[in-house]
XYZ file of C-alpha atoms in Angstrom:
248
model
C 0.749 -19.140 3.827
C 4.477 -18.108 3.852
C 5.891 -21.554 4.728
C 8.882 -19.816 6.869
C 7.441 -19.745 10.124
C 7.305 -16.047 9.732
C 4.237 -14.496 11.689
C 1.535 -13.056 8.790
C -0.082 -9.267 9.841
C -2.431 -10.064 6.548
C -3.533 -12.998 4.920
C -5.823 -12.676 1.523
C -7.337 -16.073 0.832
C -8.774 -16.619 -2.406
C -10.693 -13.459 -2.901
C -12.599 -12.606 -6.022
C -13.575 -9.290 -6.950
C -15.859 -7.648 -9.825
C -16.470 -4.963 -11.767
C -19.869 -5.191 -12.766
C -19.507 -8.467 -15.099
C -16.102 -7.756 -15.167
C -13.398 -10.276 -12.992
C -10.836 -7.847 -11.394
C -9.260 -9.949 -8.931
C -9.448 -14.084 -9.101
C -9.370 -16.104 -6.866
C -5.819 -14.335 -5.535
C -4.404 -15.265 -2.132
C -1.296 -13.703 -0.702
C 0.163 -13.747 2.984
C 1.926 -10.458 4.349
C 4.577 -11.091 7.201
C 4.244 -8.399 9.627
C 7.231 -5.824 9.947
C 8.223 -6.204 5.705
C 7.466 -4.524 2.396
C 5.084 -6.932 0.466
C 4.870 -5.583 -3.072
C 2.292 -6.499 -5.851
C 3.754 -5.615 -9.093
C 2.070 -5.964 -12.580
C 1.260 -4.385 -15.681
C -1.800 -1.237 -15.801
C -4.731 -3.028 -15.387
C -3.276 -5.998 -13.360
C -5.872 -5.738 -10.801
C -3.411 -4.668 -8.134
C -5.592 -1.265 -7.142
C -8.262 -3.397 -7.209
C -7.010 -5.952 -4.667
C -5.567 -3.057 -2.482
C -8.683 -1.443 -2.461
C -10.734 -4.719 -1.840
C -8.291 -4.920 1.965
C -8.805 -1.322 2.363
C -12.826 -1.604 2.484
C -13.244 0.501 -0.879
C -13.940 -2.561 -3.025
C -16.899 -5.309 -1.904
C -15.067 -8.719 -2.555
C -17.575 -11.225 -3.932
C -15.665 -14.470 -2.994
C -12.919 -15.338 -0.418
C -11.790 -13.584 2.966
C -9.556 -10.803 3.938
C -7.702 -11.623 7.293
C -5.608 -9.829 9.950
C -4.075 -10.878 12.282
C -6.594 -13.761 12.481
C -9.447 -11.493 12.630
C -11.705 -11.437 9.650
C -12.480 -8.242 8.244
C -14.224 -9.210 4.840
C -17.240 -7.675 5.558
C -15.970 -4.696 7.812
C -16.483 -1.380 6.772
C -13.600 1.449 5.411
C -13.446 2.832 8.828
C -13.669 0.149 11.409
C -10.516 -1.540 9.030
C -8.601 2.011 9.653
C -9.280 1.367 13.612
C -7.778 -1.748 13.492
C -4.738 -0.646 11.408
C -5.294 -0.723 7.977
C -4.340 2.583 6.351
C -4.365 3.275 2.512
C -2.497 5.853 0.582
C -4.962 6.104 -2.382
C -3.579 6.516 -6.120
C -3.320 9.957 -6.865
C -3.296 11.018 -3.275
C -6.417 12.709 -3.301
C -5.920 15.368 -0.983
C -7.952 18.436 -0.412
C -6.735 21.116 -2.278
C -8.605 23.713 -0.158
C -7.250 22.711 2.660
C -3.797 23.315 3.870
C -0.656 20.765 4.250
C -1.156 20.396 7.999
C -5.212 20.269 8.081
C -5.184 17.788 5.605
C -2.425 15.671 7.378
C -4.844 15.688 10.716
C -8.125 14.472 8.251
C -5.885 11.163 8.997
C -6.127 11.504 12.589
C -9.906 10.872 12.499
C -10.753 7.096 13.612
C -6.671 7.193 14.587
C -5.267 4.039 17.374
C -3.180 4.921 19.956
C 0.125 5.014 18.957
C 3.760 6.944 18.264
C 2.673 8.543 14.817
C 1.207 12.406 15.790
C 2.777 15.878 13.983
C 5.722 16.175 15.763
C 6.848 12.548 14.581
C 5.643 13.110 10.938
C 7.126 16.420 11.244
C 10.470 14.885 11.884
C 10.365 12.593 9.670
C 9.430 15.068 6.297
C 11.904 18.274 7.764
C 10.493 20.169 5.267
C 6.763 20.261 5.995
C 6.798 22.842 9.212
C 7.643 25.274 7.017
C 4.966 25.017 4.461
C 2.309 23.769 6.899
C -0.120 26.481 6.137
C 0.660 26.289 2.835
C -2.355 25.181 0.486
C -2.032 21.300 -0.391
C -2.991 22.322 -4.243
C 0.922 24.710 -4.282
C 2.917 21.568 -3.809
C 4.574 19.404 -6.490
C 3.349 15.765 -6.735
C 6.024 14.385 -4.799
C 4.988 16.745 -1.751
C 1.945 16.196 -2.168
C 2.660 12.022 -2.177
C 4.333 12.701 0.841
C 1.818 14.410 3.022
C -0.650 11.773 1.479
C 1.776 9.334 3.554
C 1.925 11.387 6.207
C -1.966 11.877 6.366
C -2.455 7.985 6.243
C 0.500 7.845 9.705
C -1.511 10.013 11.487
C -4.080 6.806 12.127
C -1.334 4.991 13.471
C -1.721 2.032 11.166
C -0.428 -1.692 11.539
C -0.304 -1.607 7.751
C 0.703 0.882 5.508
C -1.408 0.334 1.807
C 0.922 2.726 -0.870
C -1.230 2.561 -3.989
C 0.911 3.154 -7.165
C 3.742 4.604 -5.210
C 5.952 6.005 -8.689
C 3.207 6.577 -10.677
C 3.517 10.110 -12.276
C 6.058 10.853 -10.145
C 10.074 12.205 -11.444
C 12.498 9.374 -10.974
C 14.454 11.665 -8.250
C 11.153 11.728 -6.377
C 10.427 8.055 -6.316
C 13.866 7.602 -5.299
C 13.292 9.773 -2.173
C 9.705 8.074 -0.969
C 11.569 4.627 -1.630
C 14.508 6.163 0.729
C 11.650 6.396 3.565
C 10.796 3.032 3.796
C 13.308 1.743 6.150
C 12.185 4.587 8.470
C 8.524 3.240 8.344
C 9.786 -0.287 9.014
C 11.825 0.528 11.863
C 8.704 2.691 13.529
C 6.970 -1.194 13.672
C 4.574 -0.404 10.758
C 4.152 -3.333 7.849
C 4.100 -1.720 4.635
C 2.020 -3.516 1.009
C 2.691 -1.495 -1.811
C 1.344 -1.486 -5.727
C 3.860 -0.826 -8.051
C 4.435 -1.155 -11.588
C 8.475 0.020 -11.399
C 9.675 -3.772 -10.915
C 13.384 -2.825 -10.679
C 12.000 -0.398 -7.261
C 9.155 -2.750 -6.177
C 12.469 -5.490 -6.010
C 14.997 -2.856 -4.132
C 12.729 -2.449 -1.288
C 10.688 -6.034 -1.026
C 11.545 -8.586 1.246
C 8.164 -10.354 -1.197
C 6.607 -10.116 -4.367
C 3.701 -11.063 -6.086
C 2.984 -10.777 -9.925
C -0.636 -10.180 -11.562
C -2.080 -10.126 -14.640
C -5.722 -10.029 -15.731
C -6.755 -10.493 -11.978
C -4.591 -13.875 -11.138
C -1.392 -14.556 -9.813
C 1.467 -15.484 -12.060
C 4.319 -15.481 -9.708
C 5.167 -14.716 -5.850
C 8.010 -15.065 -3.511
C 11.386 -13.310 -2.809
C 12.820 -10.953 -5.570
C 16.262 -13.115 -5.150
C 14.290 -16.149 -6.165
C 13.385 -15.003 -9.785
C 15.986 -13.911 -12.656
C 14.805 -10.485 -14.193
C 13.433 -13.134 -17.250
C 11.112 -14.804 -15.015
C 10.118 -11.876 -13.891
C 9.322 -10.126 -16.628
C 7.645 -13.007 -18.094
C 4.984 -12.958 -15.032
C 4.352 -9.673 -15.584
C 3.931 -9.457 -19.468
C 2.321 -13.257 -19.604
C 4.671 -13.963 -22.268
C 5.287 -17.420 -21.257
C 5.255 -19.613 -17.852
C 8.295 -18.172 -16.189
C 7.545 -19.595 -12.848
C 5.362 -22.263 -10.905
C 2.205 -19.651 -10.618
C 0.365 -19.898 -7.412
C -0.607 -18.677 -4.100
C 1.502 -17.538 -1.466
C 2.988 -20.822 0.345
């Protein structure tokens, strides 16, 4: 789907999903090469949850197939896609407040693959969190608690990393700092898809992006590719910035 040779970790072919009578996601198809950020920007109500919850098992496509790494997992359940790699960091985190930083990062060890990702790792990685481990989840700002929803979703050792609405509700000095992770995540072997609507931070970090509105694609390919016009056409629909289309 890419074009470049590059080897895909995900490929979304055509899928459909709906809302009741409602068209979410239409006929969208997207390929994600494995080790880069592959971010799917658009406006509220884009349909980008939607099509991140559709590859995380939460959402029931009703046309087209969800792929990795040439296995197809359509039809799999939430859990069996989090043995096989797929790990989502839902919007709003959704943590349990009652339970404390470090119980609810191991709730992401159940279902877990083998691999490097376990406490100590996380542990390094946010220095700050051994310290408040037995701290209750519901005390920490909304960028903490971001964080240890990353964190939880590392514990299951994923091939790829779903970040749903990474900025959303979040201080601009906190985004900043989760964006600053990334490179980490990347160099640890892990692919990362995030939803976004902060274009100028979706761009920073992507090596790929993909525009929707009202459930279909209006633009994809390299942030370099597009002038900030183009891009902001795609994402407001205010005219046809760019050839629309599927990933190549």
């Amino acid at each position: 789907m890419t074009g470049s040779g590059e080897q895909l970790l995900l490929e979304v072919d055509t899928l459909t999903v709906k809302h009741a009578q409602l068209t979410a996601v239409s006929e969208v198809s997207l390929g994600v090469p494995a080790g880069s950020v592959f971010a799917v920007i658009g406006a509220n109500g884009a349909g980008k949850s939607t099509l991140l919850g559709a590859i995380a098992g939460l959402n029931r496509p009703s046309g087209g197939r969800i792929i990795l790494e040439g296995q197809d997992i359509t039809r799999l359940s939430c859990p069996k896609r989090v043995e096989l790699g797929v790990s989502l960091v839902p919007e709003g985190r959704r943590l349990f407040p009652s339970l404390t930083v470090e119980e609810n990062i191991l709730t992401g060890a159940y279902r877990a693959r083998p691999g490097r990702w376990n406490l100590s790792r996380i542990y390094e990685m946010f220095p700050w969190m051994p310290g408040r481990r037995r701290q209750s989840a519901a005390q920490l700002s909304g960028g903490e608690q971001h964080a240890v929803a990353i964190a939880r979703a590392l514990m299951a050792n994923p091939r790829i990393l779903l970040i749903d609405e990474l900025s959303l509700g979040l201080a601009p000095i906190v985004v900043r700092g989760i964006y600053a992770s990334l490179p980490a995540l990347l160099e640890s072997g892990l692919t990362v898809m995030l939803v976004e609507q902060d274009v100028a931070q979706a761009c920073s970090v992507a090596s790929r992006i993909q525009c929707l509105l009202e459930g279909r694609t209006t633009l994809v390919g390299g942030p370099t590719e597009f002038t900030t016009a183009e891009i902001e056409a795609a994402y407001f629909g205010m005219s046809a910035a760019a050839p629309a289309g599927a990933a190549s």
